[in-house]
Short mmCIF file of C-alpha atoms in Angstrom, two decimals:
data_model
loop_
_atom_site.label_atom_id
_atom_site.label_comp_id
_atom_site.label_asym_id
_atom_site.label_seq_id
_atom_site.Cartn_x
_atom_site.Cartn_y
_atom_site.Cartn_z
CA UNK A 770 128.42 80.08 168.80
CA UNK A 771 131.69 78.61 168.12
CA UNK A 772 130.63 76.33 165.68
CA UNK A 773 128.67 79.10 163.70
CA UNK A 774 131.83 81.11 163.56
CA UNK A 775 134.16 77.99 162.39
CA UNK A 776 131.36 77.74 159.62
CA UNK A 777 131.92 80.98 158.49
CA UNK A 778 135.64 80.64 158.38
CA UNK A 779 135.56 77.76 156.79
CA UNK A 780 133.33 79.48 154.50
CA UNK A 781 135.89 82.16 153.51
CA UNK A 782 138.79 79.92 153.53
CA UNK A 783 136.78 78.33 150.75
CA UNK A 784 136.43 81.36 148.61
CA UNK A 785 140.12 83.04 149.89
CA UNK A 786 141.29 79.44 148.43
CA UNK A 787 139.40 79.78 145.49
CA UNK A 788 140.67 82.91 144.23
CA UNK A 789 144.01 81.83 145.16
CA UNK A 790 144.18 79.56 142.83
CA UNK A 791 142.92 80.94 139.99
CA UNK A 792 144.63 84.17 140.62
CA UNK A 793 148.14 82.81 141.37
CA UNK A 794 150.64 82.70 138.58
CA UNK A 795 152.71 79.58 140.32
CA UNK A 796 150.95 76.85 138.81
CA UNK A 797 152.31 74.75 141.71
CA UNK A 798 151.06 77.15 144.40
CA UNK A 799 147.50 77.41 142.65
CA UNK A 800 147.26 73.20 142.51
CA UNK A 801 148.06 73.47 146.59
CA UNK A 802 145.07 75.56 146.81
CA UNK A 803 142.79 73.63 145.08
CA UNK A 804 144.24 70.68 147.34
CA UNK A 805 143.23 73.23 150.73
CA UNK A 806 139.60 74.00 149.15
CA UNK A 807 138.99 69.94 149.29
CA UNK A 808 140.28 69.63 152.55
CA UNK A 809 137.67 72.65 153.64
CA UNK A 810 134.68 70.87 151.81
CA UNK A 811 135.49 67.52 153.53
CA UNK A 812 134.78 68.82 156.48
CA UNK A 813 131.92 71.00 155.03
CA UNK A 814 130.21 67.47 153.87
CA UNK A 815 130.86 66.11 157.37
CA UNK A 816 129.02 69.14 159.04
CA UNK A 817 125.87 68.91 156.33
CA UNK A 818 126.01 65.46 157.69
CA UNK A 819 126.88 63.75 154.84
CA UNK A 820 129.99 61.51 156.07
CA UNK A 821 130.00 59.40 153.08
CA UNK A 822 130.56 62.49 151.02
CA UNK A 823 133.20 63.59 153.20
CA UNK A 824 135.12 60.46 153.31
CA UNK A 825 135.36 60.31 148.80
CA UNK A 826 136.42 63.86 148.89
CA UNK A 827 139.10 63.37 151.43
CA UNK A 828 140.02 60.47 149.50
CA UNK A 829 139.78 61.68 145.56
CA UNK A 830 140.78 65.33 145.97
CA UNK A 831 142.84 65.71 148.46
CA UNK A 832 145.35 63.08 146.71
CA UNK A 833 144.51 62.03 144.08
CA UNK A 834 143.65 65.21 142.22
CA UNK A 835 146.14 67.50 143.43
CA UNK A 836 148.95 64.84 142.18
CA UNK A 837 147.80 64.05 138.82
CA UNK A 838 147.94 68.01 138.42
CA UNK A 839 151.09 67.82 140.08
CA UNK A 840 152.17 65.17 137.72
CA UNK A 841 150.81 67.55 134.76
CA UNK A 842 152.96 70.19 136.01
CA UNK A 843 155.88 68.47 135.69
CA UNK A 844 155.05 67.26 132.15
CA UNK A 845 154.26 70.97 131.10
CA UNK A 846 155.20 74.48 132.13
CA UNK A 847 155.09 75.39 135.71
CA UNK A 848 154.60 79.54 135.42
CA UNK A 849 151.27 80.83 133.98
CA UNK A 850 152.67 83.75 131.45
CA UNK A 851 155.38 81.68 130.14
CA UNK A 852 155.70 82.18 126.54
CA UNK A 853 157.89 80.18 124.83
CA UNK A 854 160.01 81.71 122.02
CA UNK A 855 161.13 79.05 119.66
CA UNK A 856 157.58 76.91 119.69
CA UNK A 857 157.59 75.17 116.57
CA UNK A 858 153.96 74.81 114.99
CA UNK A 859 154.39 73.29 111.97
CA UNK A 860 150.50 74.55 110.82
CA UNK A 861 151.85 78.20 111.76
CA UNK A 862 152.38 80.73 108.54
CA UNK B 628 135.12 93.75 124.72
CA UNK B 629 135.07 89.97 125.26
CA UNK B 630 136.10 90.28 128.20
CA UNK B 631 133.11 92.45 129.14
CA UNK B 632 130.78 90.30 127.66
CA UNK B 633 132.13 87.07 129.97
CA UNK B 634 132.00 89.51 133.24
CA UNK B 635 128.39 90.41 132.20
CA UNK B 636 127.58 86.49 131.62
CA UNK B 637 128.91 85.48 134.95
CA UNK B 638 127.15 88.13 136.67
CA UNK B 639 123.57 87.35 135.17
CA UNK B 640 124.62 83.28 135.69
CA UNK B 641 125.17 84.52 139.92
CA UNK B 642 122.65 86.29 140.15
CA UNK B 643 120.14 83.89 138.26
CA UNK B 644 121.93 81.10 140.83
CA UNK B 645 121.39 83.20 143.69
CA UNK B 646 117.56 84.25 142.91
CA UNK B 647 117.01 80.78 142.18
CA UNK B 648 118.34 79.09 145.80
CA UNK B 649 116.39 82.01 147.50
CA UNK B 650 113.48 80.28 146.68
CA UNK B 651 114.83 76.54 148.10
CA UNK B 652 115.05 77.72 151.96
CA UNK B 653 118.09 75.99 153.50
CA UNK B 654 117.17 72.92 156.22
CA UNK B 655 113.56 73.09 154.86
CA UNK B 656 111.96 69.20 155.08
CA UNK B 657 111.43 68.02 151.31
CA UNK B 658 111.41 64.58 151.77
CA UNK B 659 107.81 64.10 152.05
CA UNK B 660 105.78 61.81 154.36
CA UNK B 661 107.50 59.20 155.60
CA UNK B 662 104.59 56.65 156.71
CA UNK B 663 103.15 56.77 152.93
CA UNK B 664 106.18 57.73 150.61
CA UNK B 665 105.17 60.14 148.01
CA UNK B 666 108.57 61.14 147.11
CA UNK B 667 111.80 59.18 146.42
CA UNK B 668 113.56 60.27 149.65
CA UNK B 669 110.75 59.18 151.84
CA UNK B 670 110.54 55.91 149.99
CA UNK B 671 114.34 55.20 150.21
CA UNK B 672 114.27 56.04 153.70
CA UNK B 673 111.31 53.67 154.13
CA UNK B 674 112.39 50.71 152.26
CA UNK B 675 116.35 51.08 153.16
CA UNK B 676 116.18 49.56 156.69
CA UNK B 677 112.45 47.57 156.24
CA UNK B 678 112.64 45.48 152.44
CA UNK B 679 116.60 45.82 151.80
CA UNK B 680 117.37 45.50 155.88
CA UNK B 681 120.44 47.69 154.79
CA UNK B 682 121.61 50.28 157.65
CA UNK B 683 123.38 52.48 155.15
CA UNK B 684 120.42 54.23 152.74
CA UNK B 685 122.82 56.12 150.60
CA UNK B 686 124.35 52.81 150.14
CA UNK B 687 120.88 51.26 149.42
CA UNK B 688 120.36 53.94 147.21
CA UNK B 689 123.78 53.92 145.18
CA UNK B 690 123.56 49.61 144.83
CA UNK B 691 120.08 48.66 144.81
CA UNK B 692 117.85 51.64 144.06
CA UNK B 693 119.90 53.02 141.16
CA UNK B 694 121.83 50.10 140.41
CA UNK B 695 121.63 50.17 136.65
CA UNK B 696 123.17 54.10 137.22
CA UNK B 697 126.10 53.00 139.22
CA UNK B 698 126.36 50.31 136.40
CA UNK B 699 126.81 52.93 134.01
CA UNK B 700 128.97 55.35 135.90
CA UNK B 701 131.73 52.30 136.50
CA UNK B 702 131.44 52.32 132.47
CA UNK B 703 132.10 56.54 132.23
CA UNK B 704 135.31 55.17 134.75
CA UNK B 705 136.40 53.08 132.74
CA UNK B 706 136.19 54.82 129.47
CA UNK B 707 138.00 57.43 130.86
CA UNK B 708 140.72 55.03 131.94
CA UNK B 709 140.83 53.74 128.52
CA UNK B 710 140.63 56.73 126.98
CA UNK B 711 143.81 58.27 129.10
CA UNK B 712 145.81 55.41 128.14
CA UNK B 713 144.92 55.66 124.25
CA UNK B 714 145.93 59.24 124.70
CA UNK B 715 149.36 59.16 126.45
CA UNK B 716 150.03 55.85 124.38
CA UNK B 717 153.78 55.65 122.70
CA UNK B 718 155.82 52.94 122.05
CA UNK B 719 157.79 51.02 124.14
CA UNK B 720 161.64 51.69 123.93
CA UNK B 721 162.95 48.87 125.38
CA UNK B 722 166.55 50.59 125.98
CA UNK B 723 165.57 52.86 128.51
CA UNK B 724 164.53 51.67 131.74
CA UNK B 725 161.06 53.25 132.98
CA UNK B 726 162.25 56.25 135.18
CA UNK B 727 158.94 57.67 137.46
CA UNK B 728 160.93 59.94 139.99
CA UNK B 729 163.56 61.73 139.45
CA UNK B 730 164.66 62.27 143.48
CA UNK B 731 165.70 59.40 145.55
CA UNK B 732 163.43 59.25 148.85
CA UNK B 733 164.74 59.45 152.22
CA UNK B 734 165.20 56.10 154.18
CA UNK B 735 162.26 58.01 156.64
CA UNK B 736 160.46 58.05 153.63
CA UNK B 737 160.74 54.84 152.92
CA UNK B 738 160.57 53.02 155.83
CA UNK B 739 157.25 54.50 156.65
CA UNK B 740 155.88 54.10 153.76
CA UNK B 741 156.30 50.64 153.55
CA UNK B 742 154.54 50.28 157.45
CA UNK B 743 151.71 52.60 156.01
CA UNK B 744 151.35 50.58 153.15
CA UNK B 745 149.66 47.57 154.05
CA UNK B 746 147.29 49.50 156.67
CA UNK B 747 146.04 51.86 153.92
CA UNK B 748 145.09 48.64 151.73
CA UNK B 749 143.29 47.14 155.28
CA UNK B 750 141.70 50.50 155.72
CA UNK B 751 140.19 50.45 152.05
CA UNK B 752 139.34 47.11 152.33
CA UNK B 753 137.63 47.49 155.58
CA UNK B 754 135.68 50.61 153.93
CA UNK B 755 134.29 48.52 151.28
CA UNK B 756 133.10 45.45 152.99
CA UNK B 757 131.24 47.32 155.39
CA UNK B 758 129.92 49.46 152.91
CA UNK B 759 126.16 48.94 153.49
CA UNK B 760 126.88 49.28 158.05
CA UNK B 761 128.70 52.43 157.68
CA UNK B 762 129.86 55.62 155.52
CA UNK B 763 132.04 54.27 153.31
CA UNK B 764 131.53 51.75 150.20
CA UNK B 765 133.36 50.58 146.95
CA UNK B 766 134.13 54.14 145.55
CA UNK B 767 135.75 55.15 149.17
CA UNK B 768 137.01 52.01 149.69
CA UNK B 769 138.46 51.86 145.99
CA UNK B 770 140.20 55.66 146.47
CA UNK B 771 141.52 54.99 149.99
CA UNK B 772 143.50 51.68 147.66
CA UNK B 773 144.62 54.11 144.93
CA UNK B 774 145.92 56.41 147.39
CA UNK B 775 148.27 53.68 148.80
CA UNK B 776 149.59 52.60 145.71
CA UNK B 777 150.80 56.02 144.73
CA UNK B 778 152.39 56.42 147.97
CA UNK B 779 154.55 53.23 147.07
CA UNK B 780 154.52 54.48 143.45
CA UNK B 781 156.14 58.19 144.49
CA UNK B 782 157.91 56.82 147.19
CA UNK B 783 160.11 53.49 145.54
CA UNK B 784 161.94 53.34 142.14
CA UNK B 785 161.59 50.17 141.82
CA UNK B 786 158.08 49.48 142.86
CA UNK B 787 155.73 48.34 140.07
CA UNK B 788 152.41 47.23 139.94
CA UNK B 789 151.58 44.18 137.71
CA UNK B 790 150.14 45.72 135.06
CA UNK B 791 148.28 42.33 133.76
CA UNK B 792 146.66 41.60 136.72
CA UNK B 793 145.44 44.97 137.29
CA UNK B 794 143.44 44.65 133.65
CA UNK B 795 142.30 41.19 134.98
CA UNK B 796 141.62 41.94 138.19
CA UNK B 797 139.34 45.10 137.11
CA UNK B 798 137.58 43.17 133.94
CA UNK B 799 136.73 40.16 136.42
CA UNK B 800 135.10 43.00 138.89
CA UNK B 801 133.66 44.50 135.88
CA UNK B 802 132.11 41.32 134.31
CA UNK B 803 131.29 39.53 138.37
CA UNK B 804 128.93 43.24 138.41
CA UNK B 805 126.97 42.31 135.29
CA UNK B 806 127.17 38.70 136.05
CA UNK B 807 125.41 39.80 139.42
CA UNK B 808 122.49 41.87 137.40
CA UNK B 809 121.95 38.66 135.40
CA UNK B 810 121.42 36.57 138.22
CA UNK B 811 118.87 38.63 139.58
CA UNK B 812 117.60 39.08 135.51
CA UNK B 813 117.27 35.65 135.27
CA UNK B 814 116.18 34.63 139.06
CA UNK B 815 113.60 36.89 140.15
CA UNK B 816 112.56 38.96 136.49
CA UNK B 817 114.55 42.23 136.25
CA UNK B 818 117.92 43.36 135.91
CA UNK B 819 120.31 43.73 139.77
CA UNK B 820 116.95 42.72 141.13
CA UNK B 821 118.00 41.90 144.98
CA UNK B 822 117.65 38.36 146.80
CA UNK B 823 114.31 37.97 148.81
CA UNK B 824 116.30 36.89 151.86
CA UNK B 825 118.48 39.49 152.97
CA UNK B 826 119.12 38.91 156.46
CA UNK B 827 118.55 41.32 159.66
CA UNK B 828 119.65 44.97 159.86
CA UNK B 829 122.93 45.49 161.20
CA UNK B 830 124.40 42.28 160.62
CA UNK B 831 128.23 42.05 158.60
CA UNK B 832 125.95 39.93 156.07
CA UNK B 833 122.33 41.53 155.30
CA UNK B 834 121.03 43.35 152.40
CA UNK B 835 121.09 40.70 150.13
CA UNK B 836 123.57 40.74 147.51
CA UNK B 837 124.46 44.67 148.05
CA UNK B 838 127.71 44.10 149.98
CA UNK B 839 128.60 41.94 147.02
CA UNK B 840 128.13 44.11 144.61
CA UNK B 841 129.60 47.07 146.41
CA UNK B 842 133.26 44.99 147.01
CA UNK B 843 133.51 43.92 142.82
CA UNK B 844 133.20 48.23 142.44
CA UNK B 845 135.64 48.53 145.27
CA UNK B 846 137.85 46.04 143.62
CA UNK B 847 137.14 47.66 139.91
CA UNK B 848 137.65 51.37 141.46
CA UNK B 849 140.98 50.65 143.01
CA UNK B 850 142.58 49.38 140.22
CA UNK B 851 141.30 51.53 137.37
CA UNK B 852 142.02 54.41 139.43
CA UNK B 853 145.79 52.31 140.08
CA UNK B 854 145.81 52.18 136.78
CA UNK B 855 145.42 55.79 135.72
CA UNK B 856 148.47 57.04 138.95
CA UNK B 857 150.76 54.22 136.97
CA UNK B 858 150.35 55.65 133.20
CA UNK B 859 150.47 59.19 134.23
CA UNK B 860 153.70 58.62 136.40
CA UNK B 861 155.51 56.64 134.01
CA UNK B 862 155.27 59.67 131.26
CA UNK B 863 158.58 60.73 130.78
CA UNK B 864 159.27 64.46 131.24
CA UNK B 865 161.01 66.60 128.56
CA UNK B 866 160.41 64.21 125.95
CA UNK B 867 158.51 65.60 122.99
CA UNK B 868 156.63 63.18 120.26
CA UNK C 1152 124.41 68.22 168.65
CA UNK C 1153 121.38 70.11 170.21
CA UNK C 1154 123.42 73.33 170.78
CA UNK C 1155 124.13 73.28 167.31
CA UNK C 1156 120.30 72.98 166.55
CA UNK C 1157 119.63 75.71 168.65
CA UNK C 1158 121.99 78.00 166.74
CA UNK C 1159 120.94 76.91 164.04
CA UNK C 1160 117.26 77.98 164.24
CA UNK C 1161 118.54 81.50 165.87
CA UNK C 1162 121.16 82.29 163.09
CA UNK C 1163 119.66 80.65 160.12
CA UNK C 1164 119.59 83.29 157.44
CA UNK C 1165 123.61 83.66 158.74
CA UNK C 1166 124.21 80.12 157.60
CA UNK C 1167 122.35 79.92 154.47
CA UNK C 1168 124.33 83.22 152.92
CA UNK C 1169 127.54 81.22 154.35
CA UNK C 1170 126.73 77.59 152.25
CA UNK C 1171 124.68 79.06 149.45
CA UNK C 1172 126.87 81.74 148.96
CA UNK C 1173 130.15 79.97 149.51
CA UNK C 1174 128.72 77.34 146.87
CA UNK C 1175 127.41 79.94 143.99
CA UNK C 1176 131.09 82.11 144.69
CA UNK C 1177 132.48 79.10 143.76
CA UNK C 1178 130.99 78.17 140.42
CA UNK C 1179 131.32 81.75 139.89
CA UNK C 1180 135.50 81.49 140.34
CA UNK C 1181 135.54 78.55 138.78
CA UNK C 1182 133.65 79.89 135.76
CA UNK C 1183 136.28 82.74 135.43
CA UNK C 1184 139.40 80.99 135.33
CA UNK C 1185 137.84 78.75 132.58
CA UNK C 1186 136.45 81.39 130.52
CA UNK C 1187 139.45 84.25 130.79
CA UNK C 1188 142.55 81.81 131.58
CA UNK C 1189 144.99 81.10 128.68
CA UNK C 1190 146.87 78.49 130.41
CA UNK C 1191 145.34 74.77 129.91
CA UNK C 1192 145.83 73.81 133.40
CA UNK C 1193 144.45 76.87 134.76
CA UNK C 1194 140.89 76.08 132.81
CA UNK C 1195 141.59 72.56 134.26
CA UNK C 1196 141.74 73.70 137.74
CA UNK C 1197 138.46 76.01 137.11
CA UNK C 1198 136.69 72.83 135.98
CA UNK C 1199 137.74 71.49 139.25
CA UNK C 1200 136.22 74.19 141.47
CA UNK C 1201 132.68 74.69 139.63
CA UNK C 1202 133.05 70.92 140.38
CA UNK C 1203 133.35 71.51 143.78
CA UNK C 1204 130.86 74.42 144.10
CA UNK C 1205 127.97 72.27 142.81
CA UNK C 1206 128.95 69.50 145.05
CA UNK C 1207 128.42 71.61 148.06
CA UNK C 1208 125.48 73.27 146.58
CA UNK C 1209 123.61 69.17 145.97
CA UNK C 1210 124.59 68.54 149.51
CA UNK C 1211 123.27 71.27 150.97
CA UNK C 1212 120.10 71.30 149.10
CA UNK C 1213 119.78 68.31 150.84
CA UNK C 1214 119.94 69.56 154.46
CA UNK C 1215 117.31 69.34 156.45
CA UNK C 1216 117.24 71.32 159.88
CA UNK C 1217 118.14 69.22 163.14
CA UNK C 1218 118.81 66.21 160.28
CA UNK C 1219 121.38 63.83 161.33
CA UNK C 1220 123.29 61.44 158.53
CA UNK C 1221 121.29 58.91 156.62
CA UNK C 1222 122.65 55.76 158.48
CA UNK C 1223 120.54 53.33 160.64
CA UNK C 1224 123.16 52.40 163.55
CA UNK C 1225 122.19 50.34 166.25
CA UNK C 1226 119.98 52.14 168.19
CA UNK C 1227 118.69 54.09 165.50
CA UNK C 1228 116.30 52.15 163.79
CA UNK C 1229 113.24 53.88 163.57
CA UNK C 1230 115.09 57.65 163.60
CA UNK C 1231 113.86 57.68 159.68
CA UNK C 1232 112.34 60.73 160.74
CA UNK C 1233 115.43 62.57 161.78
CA UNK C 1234 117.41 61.62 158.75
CA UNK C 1235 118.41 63.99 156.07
CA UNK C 1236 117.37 63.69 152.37
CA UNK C 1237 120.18 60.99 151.27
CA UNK C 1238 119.46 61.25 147.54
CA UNK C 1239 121.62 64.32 146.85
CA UNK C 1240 124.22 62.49 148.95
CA UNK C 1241 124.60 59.35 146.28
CA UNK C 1242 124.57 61.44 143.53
CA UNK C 1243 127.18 63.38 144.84
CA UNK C 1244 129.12 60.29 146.15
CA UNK C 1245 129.58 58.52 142.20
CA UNK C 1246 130.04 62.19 140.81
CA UNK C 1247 133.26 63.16 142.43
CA UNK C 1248 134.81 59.83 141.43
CA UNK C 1249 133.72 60.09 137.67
CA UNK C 1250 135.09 64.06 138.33
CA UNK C 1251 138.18 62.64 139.13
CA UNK C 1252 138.04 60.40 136.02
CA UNK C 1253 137.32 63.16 133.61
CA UNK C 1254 139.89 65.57 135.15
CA UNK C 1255 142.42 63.08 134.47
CA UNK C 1256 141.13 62.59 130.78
CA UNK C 1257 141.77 66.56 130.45
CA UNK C 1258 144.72 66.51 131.66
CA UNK C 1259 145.79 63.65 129.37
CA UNK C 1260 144.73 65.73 126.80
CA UNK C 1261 147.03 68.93 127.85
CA UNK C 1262 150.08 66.71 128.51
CA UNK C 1263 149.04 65.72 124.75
CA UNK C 1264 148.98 68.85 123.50
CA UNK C 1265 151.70 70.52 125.23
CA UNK C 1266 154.07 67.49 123.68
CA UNK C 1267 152.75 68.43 120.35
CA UNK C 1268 152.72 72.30 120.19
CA UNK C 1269 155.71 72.96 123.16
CA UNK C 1270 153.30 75.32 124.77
CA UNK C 1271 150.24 75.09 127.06
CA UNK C 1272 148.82 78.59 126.19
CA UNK C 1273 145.78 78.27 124.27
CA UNK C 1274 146.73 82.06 122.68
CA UNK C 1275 149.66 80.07 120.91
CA UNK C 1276 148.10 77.01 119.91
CA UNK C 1277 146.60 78.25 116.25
CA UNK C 1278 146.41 75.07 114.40
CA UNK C 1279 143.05 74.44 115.56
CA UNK C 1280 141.64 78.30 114.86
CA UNK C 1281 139.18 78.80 112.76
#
């Protein structure tokens, strides 16, 4: 019974994640949830028994994907509704 | 309005989705019979530990089975790679020295990352050699090495990865994988065909000339995905082009 | 493992709403954020989580009851029969690693464009409207 129930809350974790991150407007706080939803379906994989699976998604999204959006970040704006005043667009009339 | 129109869409696309995987019951056996294969999960589940003597059958599958595929999705890899670097290309300014992080690391930091270091690379290298015996392979194996390098990346100022033999390093992989499909080309009559002698199940060294293969794509993995950490990192923030 | 088989059989409709539906909510959030999101990296991180919803929905198309993982340990060489289906598996092994690849290609391509235009809202970049 136990492991039906972790299931399920792994389950919503996954969504509650999901929505997280597309409804935060902290960029930063969003690209930690999409880090949290690959830690979930790691161990989703490993319970479908698919440990191969498991072990790339550790791997890939769990670091490597949440820090090259991290890195992105940092090399863009970090708040969703900023709207930047002076933007110069040379093609603009 | 749009907006309407794109809540209808995904509505129609979940419930489509969901109508759809209420026909596929969950757990249901679709492999088909084992003893005579009439579908491709059967037969890789029949020929993985008999003809290749490989324990690993998604291995099997991923080297031997669908070589040519895997051959092809290094090549989407690598494109991208090249394509990343074409993209954030500018010219060197030789003035400035290359600054990655801005913050100085704590000496806790530091210190443990350079014990973690060479254990992360023996872990990754330990995932690909033993690729066909258990979970793991050249893609794992070639993560778990990207992963260390960007902890020594983030972690030191100073730390840089020779860039050169990176490219060399990844184009030998690269060209040792196709050198490999020629062999068997040439050999026994069609392209990444396996050796007939390919040892006894279980063993560090069966399956023919899979665990081969699957170390060049750990090798070629690591550093393209190396590769891709290091150009990103070195971008320098707040300057425009 | 048996308990777990045992559960399974009794609760099965339970477990199927929980991976099917977790997998198509998903693709659905994922197809939100990249069709009403202005920001580039939000779309980006939508592409990310349809990725991850049809990952988990090949994988557990591939389930099969009382299965156990593909791999022929010692001791296990003639459990063929008790093996789940490990096609789904290897495509869904070389597709998160060429995900990763193309995610960093997009995000290349924001970095690009945010350089270029000094904003990452797609509302503001106009040069390309037609």
């Amino acid at each position: 019974m136990a492991l039906i129930l972790f299931l399920i809350i792994m389950a919503l974790i996954l969504i509650a994640a999901a929505i997280f991150a597309v409804m935060q407007k902290d960029l930063l706080f969003a690209v930690l949830a999409t880090g949290i939803i690959s830690v979930v379906l790691s161990v989703f994989f490993y319970v479908l028994q698919a440990p191969d699976v498991a072990i790339t998604e550790a791997a890939i999204g769990i670091a490597l994907t949440t820090i090259i959006f991290i890195i992105t970040i940092r090399n863009t704006s970090r708040n969703e509704d900023e709207y930047t005043e002076n933007h110069i667009n040379k093609f603009d009339k | 309005m749009k907006r309407y129109i794109i809540f209808l869409f995904i509505a129609v696309l979940g419930w489509t989705l969901a109508q759809t995987f209420r026909a596929i019951p969950f757990g249901a056996d679709r492999r088909g019979n084992l003893d005579q294969p009439d579908r491709v999960a059967a037969f890789y589940l029949k020929e993985s530990p008999e003809t290749l003597q490989t324990a690993n059958s998604i291995t099997a599958i991923v080297v031997n089975f669908r070589g040519f595929d895997t051959l092809g999705e290094v090549t989407v890899l690598f494109l991208a790679a090249t394509g990343l670097a074409s993209i954030l290309y500018r010219k060197e300014e030789d003035d400035e020295t290359e600054e990655r992080i801005t913050l100085i690391s704590s000496s806790l930091v530091r210190t443990g990352a350079k014990i973690l270091f060479p254990l992360i690379l023996l872990l990754g290298i330990y995932v690909f050699i033993h690729g066909h015996l258990t979970p793991g392979g050249g893609f794992q194996g070639g993560a778990i090495i990207a992963t260390g390098f960007l902890l020594m990346l983030i972690t030191y100022k100073r730390f840089d990865t020779n860039h050169n033999l990176m490219v060399w390093l990844e184009s030998l992989a690269g060209l040792a994988f196709v050198a490999t499909g020629l062999y068997g080309l040439f050999t026994y009559g069609s392209f990444l065909q396996n050796t007939h002698s390919v040892g006894t199940l279980n063993d560090l060294i069966s399956g023919g000339l899979i665990p081969l293969i699957y170390i060049f794509i750990g090798i070629k993995v690591g550093t393209e995905l190396t590769n891709i950490l290091d150009i990103l990192l070195k971008i320098k923030p707040g300057k425009q082009s | 493992m048996n308990e777990f088989n045992e559960l399974f059989i009794k609760y099965k409709d339970l477990i199927t709403l929980a991976v099917y539906g977790t997998a198509i909510m998903l693709i659905i959030i994922g197809l939100y954020a990249v069709l009403l999101k202005k920001h580039l990296v939000k779309i980006v991180i939508g592409l990310s989580i349809i990725d991850a919803g049809v990952h988990l929905l090949f994988v557990a198309v591939g389930y099969i009851q009382t299965g156990t993982a593909p791999i022929f340990s010692p001791g296990y060489e003639n459990a063929a029969d008790k093996m789940v289906d490990p096609v789904p598996q290897a495509l869904v092994l070389t597709a998160i690693v060429i995900g990763f690849a193309v995610t960093a290609l997009a995000l290349s391509l924001v970095i690009r464009l945010y350089k270029h235009h000094h904003t990452a809202n797609i509302e503001q970049i106009k040069s390309l409207k037609w």
